[in-house]
Amino acid sequence: MIDEIVQAARKMFDTTHGGFGHAPKFPHPGALDLIMDQYVRSKDKDLLEVFSTTLEKMAQGGVYDQLAGGFHRYSVDERWVVPHFEKMCYDNSELLKNYIHAYQATGSEVFAEVARDIIRWMDEWLSDRERGGFYASQDADYSMDDDGDYFTWTLDEAHAVLTEQEFQAACLHYDINEVGEMHHNPAKNVLYVRASVEDIGKRMNLEPQAVVALLKSGKEKMYAARLKRPTPYVDKTIYTGWCALCVSAYMEAAKALALDSARQFALRSLDRILAEGWTAERGLSHVIAYSEASAEKRMVPGLLDDYAFTAVACLDAYEATSDLSYFHFAQNIVDHMVQWFYDPTGGGFFDTAKADNPQNALGVLGTRRKPFQDSPTPAGNSVAAIAMLRLYALTNQASYREQAEQTLEILAGAAGQYGIFAANYGIAAVHLSQPHSQVVIIGEDQLAGEFYATAVQSFSFGRAVIKLTCNQAVAQNLPPALAETIPNLPALKERKTVAVICQGFTCLPPIDNVEDLKRKL
């Protein structure tokens, strides 16, 4: 199944501009993640070409906000130049994961920089900094009469805020001309990367570092000027599932790039979901907060996506903190998901919970379905299976694996026909078919930090990295599958820093130096 989905992506790949298919061109984060996973396992250069070209071209295009960071919804052309200007939290969360994973898979700092810029934009525009939580979206326009005017530039607008040299460099770099790309106003230019620093240096007879300095100062001035324009509306609704996707993305970035501020905000956001949107009696709420402060607070029952995405975010938080309460939340949420959404007869999960009162069903909207297609967020059944397989790896509770397998069996005959729209199904299949592993690091010194940096350096689905102090390990701050082994290590009595790799419920002997850990990984 995995091979079929990857093959479908290869066939759709645009070798010139990156991405899949033709205009309009959407990001397909699940497909990129699956391709990266297969590249890391196989070192197939063609797969490297697919994801690296796509991510590079997207980041150079107008679909990426060159001034503020963050991605617009999609591109109306195949070159990623002219976007639909709306910005969604879920696009940016999943693309953030892509750029982090690409950085892990290739070591290219270009991907890490884009990831940092996505976080910069989300921090500024889509985050409740005070209470935690991620907002839903930012509109494309500020009125019915404009089309991306906030984001686009005329030659005169750029000239008005830049010095002559900055203006010349910016025009070359972002392709700002008298005639731009916007049909409703041909003078408006979408900013995208047309010329490299080297090319600009040759044209302007400047050293590369001088060009970089001009572009940096020019970018800052243009962004400051843009902030004074009428601004598209930000929908400050906090949806449980979308917020959980952002939490997981921030955790990934914090782990790979050592961004403690991203980690702290992700945890605060998850804590808000659990405090305001979860009770054991009623389960998860679909909405944590509405955009308008005056909106009536009401309980809207959570959907399958809310449960699956939040369970995964809780597992990510456990791995990031070794705080067992997050593991328990994940288990409780998954158990409720199974109780209320799982089909014990046919397998798989419905998108809505069992109806207490059939009269509440909203016509065709009340028809329960089993979502397997990514559109555009990851499919609920695929992520539910991933959550259960990750829980199985930490508990050795066979029911989680069995229900995940039964869920994936439903689409097994047809997943290849879905192609890239079943990419997260393919990722779930990787979790099912490949041995799960945990890297448990015990210690508080510099060596423990080096072990952790080594373990999170590479990209791998199905590998958990957990860092504990000796006291936490002795106190069994561990899920059941690891609690059987780790507390009995002689290294704990000696207060010695070690790394232990466990795979398939069997742990290898402790490792006490970084080179050994690299080799074993």
C-alpha positions as MATLAB code, in Angstrom:
seq = 'MIDEIVQAARKMFDTTHGGFGHAPKFPHPGALDLIMDQYVRSKDKDLLEVFSTTLEKMAQGGVYDQLAGGFHRYSVDERWVVPHFEKMCYDNSELLKNYIHAYQATGSEVFAEVARDIIRWMDEWLSDRERGGFYASQDADYSMDDDGDYFTWTLDEAHAVLTEQEFQAACLHYDINEVGEMHHNPAKNVLYVRASVEDIGKRMNLEPQAVVALLKSGKEKMYAARLKRPTPYVDKTIYTGWCALCVSAYMEAAKALALDSARQFALRSLDRILAEGWTAERGLSHVIAYSEASAEKRMVPGLLDDYAFTAVACLDAYEATSDLSYFHFAQNIVDHMVQWFYDPTGGGFFDTAKADNPQNALGVLGTRRKPFQDSPTPAGNSVAAIAMLRLYALTNQASYREQAEQTLEILAGAAGQYGIFAANYGIAAVHLSQPHSQVVIIGEDQLAGEFYATAVQSFSFGRAVIKLTCNQAVAQNLPPALAETIPNLPALKERKTVAVICQGFTCLPPIDNVEDLKRKL';
ca = [
       0.000    0.000    0.000;
       2.822    2.388    0.926;
       4.586    1.703   -2.372;
       1.371    2.362   -4.333;
       0.791    5.729   -2.647;
       4.434    6.767   -3.133;
       4.264    5.666   -6.775;
       1.157    7.817   -7.293;
       3.093   10.784   -5.881;
       6.044   10.111   -8.209;
       3.706   10.101  -11.232;
       2.066   13.400  -10.223;
       5.340   15.137   -9.334;
       6.062   18.329  -11.294;
       9.798   18.039  -11.974;
      10.081   21.726  -12.977;
       8.161   23.540  -10.263;
       7.773   20.892   -7.560;
       4.478   19.856   -6.059;
       1.907   17.451   -7.447;
      -0.298   17.931  -10.495;
      -1.075   21.201  -12.240;
      -2.802   24.495  -11.406;
      -4.375   25.180   -8.999;
      -1.639   23.671   -6.853;
      -2.191   22.731   -3.215;
       0.352   21.658   -0.616;
       0.151   17.951    0.242;
       2.013   17.716    3.564;
       1.076   14.088    4.273;
       2.465   12.976    0.919;
       5.716   14.868    1.528;
       6.118   13.316    4.982;
       5.526    9.803    3.626;
       8.030   10.387    0.802;
      10.600   11.669    3.318;
      10.104    8.582    5.475;
      10.650    6.318    2.480;
      13.710    8.322    1.428;
      15.286    8.007    4.885;
      14.734    4.213    4.749;
      15.868    3.674    1.138;
      18.164    6.643    0.292;
      16.387    6.735   -3.100;
      17.688    9.943   -4.758;
      14.485   10.321   -6.797;
      12.473   10.648   -3.589;
      14.934   13.256   -2.302;
      14.310   15.208   -5.503;
      10.518   15.065   -5.007;
      10.367   16.523   -1.511;
      13.382   18.870   -1.648;
      12.349   20.468   -4.962;
       8.756   20.886   -3.755;
       9.684   22.465   -0.415;
      12.325   24.744   -1.977;
      10.026   25.968   -4.774;
       7.136   26.558   -2.370;
       9.349   28.601   -0.047;
      10.588   30.702   -2.978;
       7.065   31.272   -4.322;
       4.365   33.824   -3.633;
       2.398   31.082   -1.889;
       4.883   31.735    0.932;
       4.645   35.126    2.637;
       8.126   36.480    1.903;
       7.855   39.265    4.490;
       6.043   37.761    7.488;
       6.578   34.022    7.024;
       3.830   31.398    6.835;
       2.019   29.870    3.862;
      -1.112   30.946    2.021;
      -3.822   28.393    1.223;
      -2.816   27.352   -2.318;
      -1.381   28.632   -5.599;
      -3.631   29.475   -8.554;
      -0.722   28.751  -10.944;
       1.623   25.799  -11.186;
       4.726   27.896  -10.344;
       3.573   28.673   -6.757;
       3.618   32.425   -7.631;
       0.046   33.750   -7.230;
      -1.676   32.418   -4.128;
      -5.171   32.409   -2.757;
      -4.106   34.658    0.107;
      -6.014   33.082    3.018;
      -3.748   31.557    5.663;
      -4.929   28.528    7.654;
      -3.428   27.253   10.894;
      -3.649   23.625    9.728;
      -1.732   24.273    6.481;
       1.018   25.971    8.435;
       1.137   23.320   11.162;
       1.531   20.469    8.676;
       3.999   22.368    6.487;
       5.994   23.248    9.604;
       6.349   19.501   10.221;
       7.438   19.040    6.588;
      10.222   21.611    6.836;
      11.393   20.210   10.188;
      11.449   16.664    8.787;
      13.247   17.839    5.638;
      15.867   19.504    7.841;
      16.273   16.251    9.785;
      16.440   14.187    6.583;
      18.944   16.409    4.734;
      20.635   18.667    7.292;
      19.878   21.669    5.031;
      19.685   24.900    7.042;
      17.378   26.354    4.360;
      14.547   24.136    5.604;
      15.257   25.024    9.241;
      15.045   28.755    8.410;
      11.634   28.358    6.770;
      10.442   26.411    9.831;
      11.589   29.216   12.138;
       9.795   31.758    9.934;
       6.517   29.788   10.047;
       6.745   29.831   13.845;
       7.548   33.555   13.808;
       4.365   34.234   11.814;
       2.183   31.897   13.886;
       3.530   33.421   17.113;
       2.652   36.908   15.877;
      -0.692   36.308   14.187;
      -2.296   32.989   15.122;
      -1.453   32.606   18.820;
      -3.222   33.578   22.025;
       0.029   34.506   23.760;
      -1.646   35.142   27.085;
      -3.720   31.978   27.573;
      -2.329   29.559   25.005;
      -4.061   28.239   21.911;
      -3.821   28.672   18.147;
      -6.315   30.712   16.131;
      -8.002   29.281   13.040;
      -7.024   31.533   10.131;
      -6.333   34.919    8.591;
      -8.538   36.114    5.729;
      -7.221   36.700    2.217;
      -8.711   40.189    1.953;
      -9.788   43.079    4.155;
     -12.876   44.015    2.071;
     -15.093   42.778   -0.763;
     -13.303   45.093   -3.187;
      -9.702   43.943   -2.874;
      -7.821   40.802   -3.855;
      -4.727   40.333   -1.712;
      -3.982   44.083   -1.656;
      -2.589   43.802    1.879;
       0.067   41.311    0.719;
       0.955   42.737   -2.732;
       3.069   45.720   -3.865;
       3.217   48.293   -6.628;
       6.543   49.686   -7.752;
       5.676   53.053   -6.171;
       4.692   51.463   -2.827;
       8.069   49.718   -2.598;
       9.962   52.834   -3.706;
       8.268   54.933   -1.029;
       9.665   52.922    1.893;
      13.124   51.847    0.664;
      16.448   53.523   -0.047;
      17.566   53.471   -3.675;
      19.901   50.483   -3.151;
      17.348   48.568   -1.077;
      14.740   49.259   -3.757;
      16.996   48.001   -6.543;
      17.881   44.819   -4.619;
      14.252   44.154   -3.592;
      12.959   44.629   -7.147;
      15.475   42.139   -8.494;
      14.972   39.658   -5.656;
      11.154   39.737   -5.493;
      10.523   40.519   -9.190;
       8.740   43.841   -8.535;
       7.912   45.501  -11.870;
       5.498   48.024  -13.396;
       3.276   45.135  -14.461;
       2.639   42.600  -11.717;
       0.677   39.371  -11.400;
      -2.730   40.543  -10.121;
      -5.481   40.670  -12.772;
      -7.736   43.069  -10.836;
      -4.851   45.563  -10.543;
      -1.928   44.848  -12.934;
       0.338   47.261  -11.040;
       0.252   44.946   -7.982;
       3.143   42.483   -7.599;
       3.140   39.252   -5.608;
       6.499   38.944   -3.854;
       8.394   35.783   -4.788;
      12.083   34.930   -5.094;
      13.161   35.546   -8.691;
      16.896   36.301   -8.349;
      19.469   34.844   -5.959;
      21.846   36.847   -3.776;
      24.705   35.987   -6.150;
      22.776   37.162   -9.234;
      21.833   40.425   -7.536;
      25.459   40.940   -6.473;
      26.608   40.621  -10.094;
      23.897   43.010  -11.343;
      24.609   45.609   -8.636;
      28.379   45.015   -8.421;
      28.180   44.190   -4.714;
      29.594   41.469   -2.449;
      27.059   38.816   -1.333;
      27.098   39.976    2.303;
      26.211   43.525    1.183;
      23.242   42.160   -0.808;
      22.087   40.091    2.189;
      22.210   43.222    4.370;
      20.207   45.257    1.824;
      17.568   42.540    1.480;
      17.304   42.198    5.265;
      16.830   45.912    5.913;
      14.491   46.207    2.922;
      12.363   43.304    4.113;
      12.054   44.827    7.590;
      10.981   48.212    6.178;
       8.458   46.670    3.779;
       6.922   44.575    6.553;
       6.725   47.588    8.874;
       4.975   49.545    6.092;
       2.599   46.636    5.406;
       1.553   46.534    9.052;
       0.120   50.055    8.629;
      -2.271   48.904    5.885;
      -5.872   47.778    6.501;
      -5.369   44.218    7.746;
      -7.320   41.065    6.817;
      -9.458   39.695    9.646;
      -7.981   37.021   11.911;
     -10.523   34.373   12.956;
      -9.600   33.816   16.602;
     -11.760   30.729   17.011;
      -9.735   27.963   18.657;
     -10.835   24.592   17.275;
      -9.667   21.657   19.354;
      -8.413   19.498   16.491;
      -6.676   22.258   14.549;
      -5.083   23.603   17.728;
      -3.805   20.095   18.536;
      -2.190   19.856   15.074;
      -0.341   23.098   15.821;
       0.719   21.788   19.253;
       2.259   18.696   17.632;
       4.024   20.799   14.977;
       5.519   23.124   17.601;
       6.695   20.076   19.589;
       8.434   18.712   16.478;
      10.125   22.050   15.845;
      11.142   22.473   19.492;
      12.706   19.015   19.505;
      14.679   19.324   16.268;
      15.716   22.984   16.575;
      16.031   23.236   20.387;
      13.368   25.973   20.555;
      12.324   26.076   24.195;
       9.862   28.948   23.639;
       7.968   26.884   21.030;
       7.869   23.926   23.410;
       6.533   26.049   26.272;
       3.812   27.634   24.148;
       2.768   24.244   22.737;
       2.423   22.848   26.268;
       0.434   25.890   27.428;
      -1.881   25.492   24.427;
      -2.384   21.783   25.085;
      -3.005   22.476   28.779;
      -5.752   24.897   27.743;
      -7.402   22.262   25.527;
      -7.339   19.757   28.395;
      -8.506   22.275   31.014;
     -11.277   23.956   29.014;
     -12.241   21.361   26.421;
     -12.064   17.965   28.129;
     -14.024   16.175   30.843;
     -14.169   12.429   31.386;
     -17.990   12.558   31.362;
     -18.601   14.653   28.227;
     -15.344   14.012   26.377;
     -13.754   16.649   24.136;
     -15.396   19.848   22.979;
     -15.032   20.823   19.310;
     -14.399   24.505   20.113;
     -12.282   25.928   22.942;
     -12.997   29.612   22.287;
     -14.926   31.660   19.728;
     -13.467   34.543   17.783;
     -15.882   37.100   19.178;
     -15.543   37.577   22.920;
     -19.300   38.212   23.108;
     -20.170   34.815   21.584;
     -22.130   32.503   23.842;
     -20.010   29.715   25.340;
     -21.569   26.368   24.442;
     -20.474   22.748   24.362;
     -20.187   21.418   20.816;
     -19.284   17.700   20.978;
     -15.893   16.842   19.558;
     -15.461   15.063   16.229;
     -13.171   12.130   15.459;
     -10.469   14.570   14.291;
     -10.550   16.374   17.646;
      -9.973   13.127   19.540;
      -7.315   11.679   17.219;
      -5.307   14.908   16.858;
      -5.461   15.677   20.600;
      -4.408   12.145   21.568;
      -1.355   12.460   19.308;
      -0.562   15.905   20.783;
      -0.711   14.397   24.302;
       1.721   11.642   23.299;
       4.021   14.277   21.790;
       3.815   16.234   25.055;
       4.670   13.141   27.105;
       7.748   12.527   24.974;
       8.747   16.199   25.290;
       8.320   16.402   29.081;
       8.309   12.817   30.446;
       5.291   14.024   32.482;
       3.154   10.906   32.803;
      -0.076   12.919   33.127;
       0.056   13.644   29.379;
       0.375    9.916   28.682;
      -2.692    9.257   30.865;
      -4.649   11.968   29.038;
      -3.716   10.342   25.705;
      -4.910    6.961   26.931;
      -8.191    8.361   28.303;
      -8.909   10.272   25.102;
      -8.198    7.222   22.921;
     -10.358    5.008   25.151;
     -13.245    7.493   24.806;
     -12.624    7.652   21.044;
     -12.938    3.869   20.815;
     -16.068    3.840   22.983;
     -17.911    6.578   21.082;
     -16.603    6.468   17.498;
     -15.335    2.930   16.810;
     -17.406    0.489   14.726;
     -17.042   -2.863   16.553;
     -18.787   -4.685   13.690;
     -17.041   -3.353   10.591;
     -13.926   -1.800   12.162;
     -12.785    1.770   11.732;
     -14.026    5.033   13.199;
     -17.021    7.173   12.322;
     -16.476   10.925   12.040;
     -19.116   11.737   14.679;
     -19.957   10.085   17.995;
     -22.960    7.817   18.527;
     -26.077   10.010   18.577;
     -27.835   10.063   21.953;
     -30.947   11.374   20.238;
     -31.519   10.501   16.538;
     -33.846   13.533   16.274;
     -30.765   15.775   16.600;
     -29.342   14.464   13.314;
     -29.074   17.249   10.704;
     -30.352   15.454    7.589;
     -27.477   14.348    5.364;
     -25.051   16.134    7.721;
     -26.090   13.631   10.376;
     -24.958   10.651    8.290;
     -21.930    9.076    9.930;
     -18.988    8.351    7.681;
     -15.540    6.796    8.063;
     -13.025    9.395    6.786;
      -9.855    8.009    5.189;
      -9.046   10.788    2.721;
      -6.771   13.708    3.645;
      -8.826   16.752    2.681;
      -6.961   18.936    3.514;
      -6.283   17.972    7.146;
      -5.026   14.443    7.902;
      -7.801   11.832    7.719;
      -9.401   10.999   11.079;
      -9.136    7.209   10.718;
      -5.473    7.371    9.740;
      -4.517    9.560   12.715;
      -6.702    7.480   15.068;
      -4.750    4.387   13.955;
      -1.434    6.214   14.473;
      -2.482    7.282   17.993;
      -3.431    3.702   18.895;
      -0.243    2.223   17.453;
       1.858    4.737   19.403;
      -0.072    3.843   22.558;
       0.419    0.144   21.847;
       4.193    0.734   21.654;
       4.117    2.281   25.148;
       1.652   -0.132   26.807;
       1.856   -3.494   24.997;
      -1.949   -3.500   25.192;
      -2.921   -5.723   22.264;
      -6.397   -4.192   21.747;
      -4.851   -0.921   20.525;
      -2.895   -2.689   17.797;
      -5.826   -4.931   16.825;
      -8.258   -2.027   16.467;
      -5.693    0.002   14.521;
      -5.114   -2.942   12.187;
      -8.859   -3.481   11.688;
      -9.186    0.224   10.901;
      -6.465    0.096    8.239;
      -7.854   -3.130    6.734;
     -11.005   -1.273    5.638;
      -9.136    0.687    2.969;
      -6.418   -1.870    2.220;
      -7.919   -2.829   -1.137;
      -8.420    0.741   -2.343;
      -5.788    2.974   -0.731;
      -3.651    2.922   -3.880;
      -6.553    4.425   -5.845;
      -6.678    7.365   -3.431;
      -3.016    8.089   -4.241;
      -1.582   11.112   -2.426;
      -4.953   11.748   -0.768;
      -4.325    8.608    1.312;
      -0.847    9.723    2.382;
      -1.626    9.708    6.110;
      -3.074    6.234    5.651;
       0.372    5.346    4.266;
       2.012    6.889    7.351;
      -0.270    4.814    9.590;
       0.755    1.748    7.563;
       4.410    2.591    8.275;
       3.626    2.659   12.007;
       1.865   -0.720   11.687;
       4.465   -2.496    9.553;
       7.757   -1.159   10.946;
       9.123   -2.017   14.416;
       8.430    0.731   16.938;
      11.281    1.943   19.109;
      11.997    4.174   22.076;
      15.229    5.907   22.984;
      15.191    6.449   26.745;
      17.849    8.840   28.036;
      18.533    8.943   31.768;
      20.616   11.744   33.232;
      20.836   15.493   33.713;
      24.377   16.356   32.620;
      25.911   17.489   29.334;
      26.176   13.910   28.067;
      22.409   13.458   28.516;
      21.882   16.578   26.389;
      24.220   15.212   23.704;
      22.368   11.880   23.730;
      19.062   13.717   23.256;
      20.375   15.914   20.416;
      21.719   12.796   18.679;
      18.467   10.861   19.066;
      16.270   13.641   17.637;
      18.670   14.575   14.853;
      17.268   12.148   12.298;
      13.704   11.785   11.010;
      11.897    8.558   11.833;
       8.237    7.665   12.276;
       7.663    5.236   15.119;
      10.622    6.368   17.234;
       9.924    8.020   20.592;
      12.690    9.882   22.415;
      12.142   10.255   26.176;
      14.565   12.027   28.525;
      14.341   11.341   32.278;
      16.258   12.261   35.380;
      17.458    9.344   37.527;
      14.782   10.202   40.102;
      12.021   10.140   37.476;
      13.224    6.757   36.217;
      13.378    5.296   39.732;
       9.908    6.710   40.456;
       8.706    4.911   37.338;
       7.578    8.018   35.495;
       7.134    5.636   32.600;
       4.325    3.992   30.642;
       3.722    0.259   31.295;
       5.909   -1.184   28.515;
       8.983    0.744   29.676;
       8.246    0.535   33.407;
       8.976   -3.214   33.269;
      12.603   -2.652   32.236;
      14.035    0.826   32.762;
      13.728    1.098   36.596;
      15.765   -2.112   36.982;
      18.858   -0.788   35.210;
      22.045   -1.005   37.333;
      23.029    2.421   35.902;
      20.244    3.993   37.968;
      21.799    2.827   41.233;
      25.145    4.165   40.054;
      23.517    7.510   39.013;
      25.173    7.064   35.640;
      24.028    8.837   32.439;
      22.958    6.283   29.821;
      20.828    5.913   26.705;
      18.723    2.788   26.206;
      17.201    1.772   22.876;
      14.099   -0.403   23.144;
      12.518   -1.999   20.100;
       9.485   -4.246   19.971;
       9.323   -4.445   23.809;
      12.955   -5.566   24.076;
      15.645   -3.219   25.368;
      19.279   -3.325   24.279;
      22.100   -2.930   26.830;
      22.630    0.657   28.030;
      24.872    2.929   25.952;
      27.298    5.315   27.651;
      28.819    7.279   24.725;
      27.449    9.268   21.793;
      29.284    7.378   19.030;
      27.758    4.073   20.165;
      24.297    5.649   20.190;
      24.753    6.964   16.632;
      25.856    3.534   15.461;
      22.975    1.690   17.140;
      20.393    4.188   15.868;
];
